[in-house]
Coordinates of C-alpha atoms in Angstrom, one line a residue:
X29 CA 14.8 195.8 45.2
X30 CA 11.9 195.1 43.7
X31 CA 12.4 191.4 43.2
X32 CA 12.7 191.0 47.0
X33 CA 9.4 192.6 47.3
X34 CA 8.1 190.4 45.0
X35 CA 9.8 187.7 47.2
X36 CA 8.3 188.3 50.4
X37 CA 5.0 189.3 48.8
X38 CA 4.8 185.1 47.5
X39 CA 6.2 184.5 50.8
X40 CA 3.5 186.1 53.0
X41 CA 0.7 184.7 50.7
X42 CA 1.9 181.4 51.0
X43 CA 1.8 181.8 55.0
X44 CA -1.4 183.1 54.6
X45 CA -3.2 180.2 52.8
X46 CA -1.5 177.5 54.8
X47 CA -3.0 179.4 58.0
X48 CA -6.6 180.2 56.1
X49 CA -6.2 175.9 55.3
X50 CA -5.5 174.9 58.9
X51 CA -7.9 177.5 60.4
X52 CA -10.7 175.9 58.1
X53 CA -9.8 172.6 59.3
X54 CA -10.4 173.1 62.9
X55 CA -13.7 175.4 62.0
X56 CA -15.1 173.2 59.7
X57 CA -18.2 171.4 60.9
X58 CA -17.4 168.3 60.5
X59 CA -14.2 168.6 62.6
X60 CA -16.7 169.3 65.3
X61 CA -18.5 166.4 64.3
X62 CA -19.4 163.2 67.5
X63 CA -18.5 160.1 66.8
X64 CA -19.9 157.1 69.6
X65 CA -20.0 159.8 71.6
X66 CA -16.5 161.4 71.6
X67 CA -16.1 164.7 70.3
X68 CA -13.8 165.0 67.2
X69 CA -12.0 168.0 67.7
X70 CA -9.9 170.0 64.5
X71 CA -6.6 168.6 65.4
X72 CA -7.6 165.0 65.3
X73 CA -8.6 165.7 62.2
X74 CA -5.4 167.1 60.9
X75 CA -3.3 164.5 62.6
X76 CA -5.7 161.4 60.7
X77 CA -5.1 163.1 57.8
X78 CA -1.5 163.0 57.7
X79 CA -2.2 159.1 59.1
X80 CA -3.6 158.2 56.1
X81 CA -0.9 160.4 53.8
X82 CA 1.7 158.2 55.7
X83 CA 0.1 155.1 54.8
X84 CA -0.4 155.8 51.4
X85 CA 3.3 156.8 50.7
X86 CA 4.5 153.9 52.3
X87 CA 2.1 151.8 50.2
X88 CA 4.1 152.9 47.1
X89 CA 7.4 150.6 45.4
X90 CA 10.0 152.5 45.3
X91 CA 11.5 153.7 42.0
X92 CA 14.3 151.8 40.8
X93 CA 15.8 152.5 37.7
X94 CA 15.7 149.9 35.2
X95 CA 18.1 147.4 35.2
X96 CA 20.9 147.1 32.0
X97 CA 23.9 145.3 31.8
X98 CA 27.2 147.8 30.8
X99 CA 28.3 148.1 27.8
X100 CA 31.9 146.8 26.4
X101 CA 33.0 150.7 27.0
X102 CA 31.5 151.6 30.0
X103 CA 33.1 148.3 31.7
X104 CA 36.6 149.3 30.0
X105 CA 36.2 153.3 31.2
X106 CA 35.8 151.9 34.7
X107 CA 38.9 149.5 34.5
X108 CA 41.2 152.2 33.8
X109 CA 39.7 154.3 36.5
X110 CA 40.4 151.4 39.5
X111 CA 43.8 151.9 40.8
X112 CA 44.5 149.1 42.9
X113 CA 46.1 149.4 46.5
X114 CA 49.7 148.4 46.6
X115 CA 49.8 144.7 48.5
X116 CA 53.4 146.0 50.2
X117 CA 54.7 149.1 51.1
X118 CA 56.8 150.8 48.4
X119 CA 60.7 149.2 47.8
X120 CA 63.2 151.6 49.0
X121 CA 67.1 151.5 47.8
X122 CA 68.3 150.1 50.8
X123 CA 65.7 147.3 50.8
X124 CA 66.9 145.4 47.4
X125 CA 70.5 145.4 48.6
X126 CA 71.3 141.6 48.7
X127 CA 73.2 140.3 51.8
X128 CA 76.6 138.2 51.2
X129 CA 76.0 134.9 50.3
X130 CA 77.9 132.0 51.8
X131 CA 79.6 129.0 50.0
X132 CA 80.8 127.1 52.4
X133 CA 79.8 126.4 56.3
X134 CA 78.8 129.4 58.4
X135 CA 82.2 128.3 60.7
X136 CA 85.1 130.7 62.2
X137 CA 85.9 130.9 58.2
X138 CA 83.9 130.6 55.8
X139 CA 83.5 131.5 51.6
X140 CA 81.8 134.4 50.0
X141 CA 82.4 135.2 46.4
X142 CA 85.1 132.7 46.0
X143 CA 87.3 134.3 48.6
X144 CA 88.0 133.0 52.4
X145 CA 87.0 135.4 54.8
X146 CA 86.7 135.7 58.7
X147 CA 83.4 134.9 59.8
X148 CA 82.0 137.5 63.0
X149 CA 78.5 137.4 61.8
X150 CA 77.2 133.8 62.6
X151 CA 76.5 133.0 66.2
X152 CA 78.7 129.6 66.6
X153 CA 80.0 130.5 70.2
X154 CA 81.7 127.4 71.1
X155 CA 82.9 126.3 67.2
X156 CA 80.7 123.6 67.2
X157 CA 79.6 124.0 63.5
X158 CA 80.9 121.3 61.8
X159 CA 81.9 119.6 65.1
X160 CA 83.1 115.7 64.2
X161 CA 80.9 114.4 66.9
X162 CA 77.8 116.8 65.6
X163 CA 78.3 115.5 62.0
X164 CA 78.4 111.8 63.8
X165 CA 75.5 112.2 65.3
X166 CA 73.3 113.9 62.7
X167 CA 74.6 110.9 60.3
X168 CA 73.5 108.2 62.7
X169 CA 69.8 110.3 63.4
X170 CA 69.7 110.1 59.2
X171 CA 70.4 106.7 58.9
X172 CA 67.8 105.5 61.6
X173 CA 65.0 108.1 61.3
X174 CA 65.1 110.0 57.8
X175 CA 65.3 113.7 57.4
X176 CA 61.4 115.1 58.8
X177 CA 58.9 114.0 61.1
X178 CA 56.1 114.7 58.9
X179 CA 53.8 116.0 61.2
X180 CA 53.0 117.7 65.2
X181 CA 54.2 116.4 67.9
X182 CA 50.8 115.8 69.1
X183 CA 49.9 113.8 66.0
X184 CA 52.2 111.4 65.5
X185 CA 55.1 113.6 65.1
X186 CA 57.1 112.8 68.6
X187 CA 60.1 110.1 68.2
X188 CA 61.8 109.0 70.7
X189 CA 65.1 111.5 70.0
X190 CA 62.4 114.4 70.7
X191 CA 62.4 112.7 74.3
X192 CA 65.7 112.1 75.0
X193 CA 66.4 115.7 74.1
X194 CA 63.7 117.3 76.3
X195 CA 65.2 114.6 79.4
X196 CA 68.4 115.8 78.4
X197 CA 68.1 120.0 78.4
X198 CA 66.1 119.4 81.6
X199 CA 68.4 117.2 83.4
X200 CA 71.5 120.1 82.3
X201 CA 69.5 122.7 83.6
X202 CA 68.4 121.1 86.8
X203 CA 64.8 121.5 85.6
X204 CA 62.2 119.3 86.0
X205 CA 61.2 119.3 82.5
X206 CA 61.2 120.8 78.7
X207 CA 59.7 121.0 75.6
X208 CA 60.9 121.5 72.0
X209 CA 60.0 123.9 69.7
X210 CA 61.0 123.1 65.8
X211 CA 61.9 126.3 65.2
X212 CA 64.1 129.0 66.9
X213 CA 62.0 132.3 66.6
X214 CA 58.8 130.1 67.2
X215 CA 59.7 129.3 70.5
X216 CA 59.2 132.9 72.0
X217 CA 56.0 133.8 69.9
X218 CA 54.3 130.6 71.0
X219 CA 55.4 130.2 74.9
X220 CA 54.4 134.2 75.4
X221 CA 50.7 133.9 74.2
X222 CA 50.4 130.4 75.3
X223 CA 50.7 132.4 79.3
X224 CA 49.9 135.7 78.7
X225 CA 46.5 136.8 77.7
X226 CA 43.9 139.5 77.1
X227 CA 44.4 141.5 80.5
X228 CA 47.4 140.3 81.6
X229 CA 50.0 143.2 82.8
X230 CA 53.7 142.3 81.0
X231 CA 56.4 144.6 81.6
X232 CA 59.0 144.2 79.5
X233 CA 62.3 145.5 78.4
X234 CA 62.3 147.9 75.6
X235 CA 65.3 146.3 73.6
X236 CA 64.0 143.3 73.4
X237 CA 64.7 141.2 69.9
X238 CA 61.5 140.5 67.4
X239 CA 60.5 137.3 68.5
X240 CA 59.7 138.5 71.8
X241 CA 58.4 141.8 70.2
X242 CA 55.7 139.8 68.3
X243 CA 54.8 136.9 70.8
X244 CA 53.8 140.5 73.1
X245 CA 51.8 141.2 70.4
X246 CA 50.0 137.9 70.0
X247 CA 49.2 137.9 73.6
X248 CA 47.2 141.0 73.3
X249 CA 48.3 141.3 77.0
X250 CA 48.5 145.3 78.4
X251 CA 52.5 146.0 77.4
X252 CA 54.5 148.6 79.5
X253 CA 58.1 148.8 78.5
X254 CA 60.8 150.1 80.6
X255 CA 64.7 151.5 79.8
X256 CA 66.9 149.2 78.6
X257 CA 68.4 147.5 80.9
X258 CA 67.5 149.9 83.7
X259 CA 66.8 148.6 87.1
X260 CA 65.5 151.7 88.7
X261 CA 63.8 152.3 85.6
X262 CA 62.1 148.7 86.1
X263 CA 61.3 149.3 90.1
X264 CA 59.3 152.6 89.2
X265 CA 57.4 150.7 86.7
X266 CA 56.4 148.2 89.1
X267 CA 55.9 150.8 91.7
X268 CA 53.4 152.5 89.3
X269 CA 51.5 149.8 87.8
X270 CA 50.9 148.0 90.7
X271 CA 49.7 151.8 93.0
X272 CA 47.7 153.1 89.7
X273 CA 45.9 149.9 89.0
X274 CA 44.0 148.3 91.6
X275 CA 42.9 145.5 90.0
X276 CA 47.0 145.1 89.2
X277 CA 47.1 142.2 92.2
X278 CA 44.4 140.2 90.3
X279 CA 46.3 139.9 86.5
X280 CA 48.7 137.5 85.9
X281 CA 51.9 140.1 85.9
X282 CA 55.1 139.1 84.0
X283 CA 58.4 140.5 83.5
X284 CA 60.1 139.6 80.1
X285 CA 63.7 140.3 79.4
X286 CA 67.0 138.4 77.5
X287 CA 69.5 136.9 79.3
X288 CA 71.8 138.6 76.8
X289 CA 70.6 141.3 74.6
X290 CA 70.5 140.9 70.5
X291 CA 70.1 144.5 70.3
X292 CA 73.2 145.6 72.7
X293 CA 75.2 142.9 73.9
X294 CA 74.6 143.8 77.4
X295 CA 73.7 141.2 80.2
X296 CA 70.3 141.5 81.8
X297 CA 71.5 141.9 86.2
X298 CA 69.2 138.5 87.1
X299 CA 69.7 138.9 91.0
X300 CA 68.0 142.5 91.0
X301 CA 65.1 141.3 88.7
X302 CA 64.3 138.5 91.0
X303 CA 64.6 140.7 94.3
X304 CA 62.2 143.1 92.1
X305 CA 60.1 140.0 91.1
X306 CA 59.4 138.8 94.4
X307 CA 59.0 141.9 96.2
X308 CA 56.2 143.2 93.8
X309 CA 54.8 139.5 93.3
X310 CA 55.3 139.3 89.4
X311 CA 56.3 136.2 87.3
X312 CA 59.5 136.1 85.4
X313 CA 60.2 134.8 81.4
X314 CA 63.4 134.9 80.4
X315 CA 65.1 134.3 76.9
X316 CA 68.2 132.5 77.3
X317 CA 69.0 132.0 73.3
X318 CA 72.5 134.0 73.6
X319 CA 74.0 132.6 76.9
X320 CA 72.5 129.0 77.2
X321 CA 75.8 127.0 76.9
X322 CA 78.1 130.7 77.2
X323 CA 77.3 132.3 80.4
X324 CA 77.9 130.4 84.2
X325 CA 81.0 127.8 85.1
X326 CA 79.3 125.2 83.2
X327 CA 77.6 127.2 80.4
X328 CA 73.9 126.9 82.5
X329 CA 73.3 130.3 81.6
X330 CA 72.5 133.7 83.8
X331 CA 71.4 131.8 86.7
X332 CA 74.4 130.1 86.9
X333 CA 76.4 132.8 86.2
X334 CA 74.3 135.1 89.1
X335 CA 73.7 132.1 91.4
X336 CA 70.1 132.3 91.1
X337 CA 68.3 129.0 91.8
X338 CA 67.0 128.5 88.3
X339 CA 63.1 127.4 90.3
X340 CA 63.2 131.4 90.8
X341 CA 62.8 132.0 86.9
X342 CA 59.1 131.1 86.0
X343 CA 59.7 130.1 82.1
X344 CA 63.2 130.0 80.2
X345 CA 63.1 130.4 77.0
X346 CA 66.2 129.5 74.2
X347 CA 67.3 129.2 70.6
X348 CA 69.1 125.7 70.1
X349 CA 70.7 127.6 67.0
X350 CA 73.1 129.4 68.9
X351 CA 75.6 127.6 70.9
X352 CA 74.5 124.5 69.9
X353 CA 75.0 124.7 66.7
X354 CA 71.6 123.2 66.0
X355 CA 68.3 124.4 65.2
X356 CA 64.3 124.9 66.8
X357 CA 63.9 126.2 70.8
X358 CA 63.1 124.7 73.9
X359 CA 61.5 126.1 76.7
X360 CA 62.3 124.6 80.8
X361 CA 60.5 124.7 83.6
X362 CA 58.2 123.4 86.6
X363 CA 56.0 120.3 85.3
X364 CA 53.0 122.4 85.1
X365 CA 54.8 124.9 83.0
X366 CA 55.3 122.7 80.0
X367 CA 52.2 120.6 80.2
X368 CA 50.2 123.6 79.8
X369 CA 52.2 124.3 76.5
X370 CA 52.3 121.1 75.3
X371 CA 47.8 121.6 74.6
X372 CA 47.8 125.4 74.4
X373 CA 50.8 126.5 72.5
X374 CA 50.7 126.9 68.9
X375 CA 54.0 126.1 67.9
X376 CA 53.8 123.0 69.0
X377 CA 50.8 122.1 68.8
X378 CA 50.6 123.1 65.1
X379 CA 54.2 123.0 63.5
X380 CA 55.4 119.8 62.5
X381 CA 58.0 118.4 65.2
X382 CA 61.7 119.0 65.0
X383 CA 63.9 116.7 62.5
X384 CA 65.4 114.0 64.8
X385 CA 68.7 114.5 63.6
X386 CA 68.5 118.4 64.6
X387 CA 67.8 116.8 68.8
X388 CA 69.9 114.2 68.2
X389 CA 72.8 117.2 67.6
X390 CA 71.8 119.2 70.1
X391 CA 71.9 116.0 72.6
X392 CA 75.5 115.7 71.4
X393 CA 76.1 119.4 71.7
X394 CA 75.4 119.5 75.5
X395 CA 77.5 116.4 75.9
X396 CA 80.1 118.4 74.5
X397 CA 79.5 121.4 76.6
X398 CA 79.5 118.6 79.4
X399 CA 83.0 117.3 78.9
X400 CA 84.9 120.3 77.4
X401 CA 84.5 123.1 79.6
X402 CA 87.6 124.6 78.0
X403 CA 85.1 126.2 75.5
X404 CA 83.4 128.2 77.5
X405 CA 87.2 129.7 78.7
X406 CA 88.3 130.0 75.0
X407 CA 85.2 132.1 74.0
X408 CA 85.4 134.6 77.3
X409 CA 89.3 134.9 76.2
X410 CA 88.6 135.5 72.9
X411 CA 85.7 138.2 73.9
X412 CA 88.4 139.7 76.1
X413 CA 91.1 139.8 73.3
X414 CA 88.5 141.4 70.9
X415 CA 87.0 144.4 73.4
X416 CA 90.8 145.0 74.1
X417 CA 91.9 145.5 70.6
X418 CA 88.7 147.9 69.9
X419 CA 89.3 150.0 72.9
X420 CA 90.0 153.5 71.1
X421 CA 88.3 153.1 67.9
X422 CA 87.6 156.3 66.1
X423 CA 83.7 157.2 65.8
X424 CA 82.8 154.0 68.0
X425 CA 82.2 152.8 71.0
X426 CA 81.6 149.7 72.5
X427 CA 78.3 149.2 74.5
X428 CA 78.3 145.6 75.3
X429 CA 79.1 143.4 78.7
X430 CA 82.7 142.3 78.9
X431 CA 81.6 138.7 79.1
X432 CA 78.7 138.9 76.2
X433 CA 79.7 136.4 72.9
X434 CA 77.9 139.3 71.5
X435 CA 80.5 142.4 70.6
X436 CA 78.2 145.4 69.8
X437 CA 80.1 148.9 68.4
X438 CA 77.6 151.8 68.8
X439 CA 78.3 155.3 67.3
X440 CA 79.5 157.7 69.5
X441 CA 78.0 160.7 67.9
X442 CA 74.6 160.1 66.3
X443 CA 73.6 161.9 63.0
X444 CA 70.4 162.7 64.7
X445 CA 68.9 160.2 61.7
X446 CA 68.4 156.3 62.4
X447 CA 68.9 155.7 58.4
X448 CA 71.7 157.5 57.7
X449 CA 73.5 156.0 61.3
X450 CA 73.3 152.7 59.5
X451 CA 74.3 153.7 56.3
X452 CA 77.9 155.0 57.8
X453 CA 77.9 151.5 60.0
X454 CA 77.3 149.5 57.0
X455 CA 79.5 151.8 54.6
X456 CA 82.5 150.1 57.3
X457 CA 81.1 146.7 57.5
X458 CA 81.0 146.7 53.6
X459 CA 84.9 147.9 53.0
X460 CA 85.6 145.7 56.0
X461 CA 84.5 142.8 53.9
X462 CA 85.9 143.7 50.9
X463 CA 89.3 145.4 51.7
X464 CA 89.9 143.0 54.6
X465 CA 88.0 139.7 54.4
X466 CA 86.4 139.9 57.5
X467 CA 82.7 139.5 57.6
X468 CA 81.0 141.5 60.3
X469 CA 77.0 142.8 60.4
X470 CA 75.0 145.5 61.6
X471 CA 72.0 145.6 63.4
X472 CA 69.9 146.5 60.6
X473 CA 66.3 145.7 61.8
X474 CA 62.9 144.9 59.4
X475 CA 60.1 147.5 59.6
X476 CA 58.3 145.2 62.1
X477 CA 61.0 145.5 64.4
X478 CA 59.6 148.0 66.9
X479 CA 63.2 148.4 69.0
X480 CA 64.2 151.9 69.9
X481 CA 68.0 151.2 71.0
X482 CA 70.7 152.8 68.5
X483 CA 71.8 151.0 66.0
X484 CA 75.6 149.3 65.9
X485 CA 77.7 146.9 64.3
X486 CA 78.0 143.2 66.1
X487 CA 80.4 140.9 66.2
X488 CA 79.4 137.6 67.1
X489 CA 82.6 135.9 68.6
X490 CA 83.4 132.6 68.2
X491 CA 85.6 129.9 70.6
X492 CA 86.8 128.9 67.7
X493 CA 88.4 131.8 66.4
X494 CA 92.2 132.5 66.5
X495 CA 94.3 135.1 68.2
X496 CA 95.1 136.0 64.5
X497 CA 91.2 135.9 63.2
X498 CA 90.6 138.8 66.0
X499 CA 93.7 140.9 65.6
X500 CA 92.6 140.9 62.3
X501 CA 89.2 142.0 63.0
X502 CA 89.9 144.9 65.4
X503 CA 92.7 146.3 63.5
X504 CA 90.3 146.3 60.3
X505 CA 87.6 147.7 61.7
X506 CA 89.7 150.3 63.3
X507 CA 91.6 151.4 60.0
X508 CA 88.2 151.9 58.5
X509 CA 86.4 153.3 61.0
X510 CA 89.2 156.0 61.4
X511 CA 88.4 156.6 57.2
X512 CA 84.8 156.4 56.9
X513 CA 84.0 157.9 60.9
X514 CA 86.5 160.8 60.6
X515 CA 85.7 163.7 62.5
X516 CA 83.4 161.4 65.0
X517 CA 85.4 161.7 68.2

């Protein structure tokens, strides 16, 4: 008690003098002094006071303390504080698992640890890996023009093969040009930024593959995704992003889907997305990689196969790895479509050009396509035998299109957790390989794979497998299933 007397006692002084000091101040005489014949009043004087206090202070260096190098110990003390960040994210169990390694060609058959197995996990759709007229043609392209270009196609990196190629996809296509890409997954992360921009309204499909996933990205272009595969899904989206916005009819607007999905094996329905296209104005870019030379009469694709004229797709997009049993991309389209890529697209511009004897194999490829459309019947048979044999499968159910190459086996019953639903599909792949020599995948996806659609096993199917290869494969994968999936139904 009686320190806080003592307190406020000091306290009240304190007041007292600083009110005595500033009282003085204004009742001193000369803060009633005239100077030129204004009169200086108290608080003038006060407030020059503190001006000249200012200047003073800020007249003053500043401390610093004295500069000394550290010592031997005090530089190792603050090594083995510093704990740098990790440059990746931490390795998990499932990430050092090594994939099956082939020996021999990635064909209907192929080798993996010394043992002959049915391939399903490679997408050669009409057999044409290790075609005779293929190997022909790569051997002539070898002879003539080496193995590399050795630099962009702008810079002296185009050869006449890259030409003929480009004439030759167009002319198939009924197009009135093309342009190569020297790489497959390049293709779609180049042509996307290369059109869409900073702004731009893209509505796109949300199973769409990573290539696609990261050209969006590049573009920095507003994204709105919409249901897989969903039409009335798609028509709201449009409805709402063209009423909500009303600077929507001034952006360049894109829709961006797969002819055939990666991610589920369905088929994209091409004569609804146009009607949609044209009736809310938009632009269409589609990725033809899994039906280019599978899908239509002649293998043109999904506008063949809807009877769309192809002028009603904006940009189409493909992987020449595929059915062509090649490698790189092209992309087809008006004139104006593929000059603007050929300055503002940085796959092309940048990458050196595709190896001649890669275009000179796709060239033969479509010739073969061309002359042997009994490929394309062979495939959709062998699809057909495949989906037939895995009708009933325990724990599974097949979500792909009848006519998709692409054979994808979902689970019926999730586990409610997207790690563990791939551990029980690969569990069957991986006794499917080793009990029964047949080589299937899942859709296992990298952590920059942003797809939400459930995970499945696919079966990549093959013209030139045998009635034997897919007996084999459905009745393997439905003995396992039936062990590992118990319980499922």
């Amino acid at each position: 008690m009686e320190l806080s007397n003592n307190i406020a006692t000091t306290f009240m002084s304190s007041m007292k003098n600083a009110s005595d000091w500033v009282t003085f101040a204004y009742d001193a005489p000369f803060a009633r002094a005239v100077v030129f014949g204004v009169p200086i009043g108290g608080h003038l004087f006060v407030e020059g006071l503190l001006l000249v206090v200012i200047l003073f202070l800020l007249s003053q260096k500043s401390y610093k303390p004295p500069k000394r190098p550290l010592t031997d110990k005090e530089i190792d003390e603050l090594c083995d504080e510093w704990a740098p960040e990790s440059l990746i994210p931490p390795i998990e169990a499932e990430m050092e698992k090594e994939p099956p390694v082939l020996e021999s060609a990635a064909g209907p058959h192929t080798i993996i640890d010394g043992k002959d197995v049915v391939n399903f996990a490679s997408a050669n759709y009409l057999g044409l890996m290790g075609h005779e007229k293929l190997l022909e043609s790569c051997t002539t392209a070898l002879e003539k023009y080496g193995v590399g270009s050795c630099g962009p196609r702008g810079f002296y990196g185009t050869i006449d093969v890259h030409l003929d190629c480009e004439a030759r996809i167009a002319k198939f296509l009924g197009t009135p040009d093309s342009i190569l890409y020297s790489y497959g997954l390049s293709t779609m992360f180049s042509a996307i930024p290369a059109f869409c921009k900073k702004g731009d309204l893209v509505i796109v499909d949300e199973g769409v593959h990573w290539s696609i996933q990261n050209g969006l990205h590049l573009s920095k272009s507003t994204i709105v995704y919409f249901k897989h595969n969903n039409m009335e899904s798609l028509r709201s989206t449009l409805e709402k992003v063209t009423q909500d916005n009303k600077r929507a009819k001034k952006l360049r607007r894109y829709i961006v889907v797969e002819s055939v999905y990666q991610n589920s094996g369905q088929i994209a329905p091409l004569d609804e997305i146009i009607r949609l296209k044209e009736k809310y104005r938009f632009r269409v870019l589609l990725d033809e990689s899994n039906s280019f030379g599978v899908l239509g009469e002649s293998g043109r694709g999904l506008t063949e196969h809807y009877k769309v004229p192809i002028e009603k797709v904006d940009i189409i997009t493909a992987a020449m790895g595929h059915a062509l049993a090649s490698e790189g991309g092209f992309c087809t389209g008006s004139n104006r479509v593929i000059d603007h890529q050929r300055l503002s697209s940085s796959g092309y511009v940048f990458s050196a050009s595709l190896p001649p004897y890669l275009a000179s194999a796709a060239i033969t490829a479509i010739d073969v396509i061309d002359t042997t459309p009994q490929l394309l019947v062979k495939l959709r048979d062998n699809v057909k035998v495949l989906c037939t044999g895995l009708k009933g499968i325990q724990g599974l159910e097949l979500a792909s299109d009848i006519l998709s190459p692409i054979v994808f086996l979902a689970l019926k019953k999730s586990t409610g957790s997207l790690k563990s639903d791939l551990q029980l599909l690969e569990d069957i792949a991986d006794r499917v390989l080793k009990e029964h020599s047949v080589f299937v995948v899942t859709s296992k996806r990298s952590t920059l794979d942003k797809c939400k659609l459930p995970v499945g096993i696919r079966l990549f199917v093959s013209a030139a497998h045998t009635e034997s290869d897919l007996q084999k494969a459905y009745e393997s994968l439905k003995s396992v299933a039936a062990s590992v999936l118990t319980g499922q139904n």
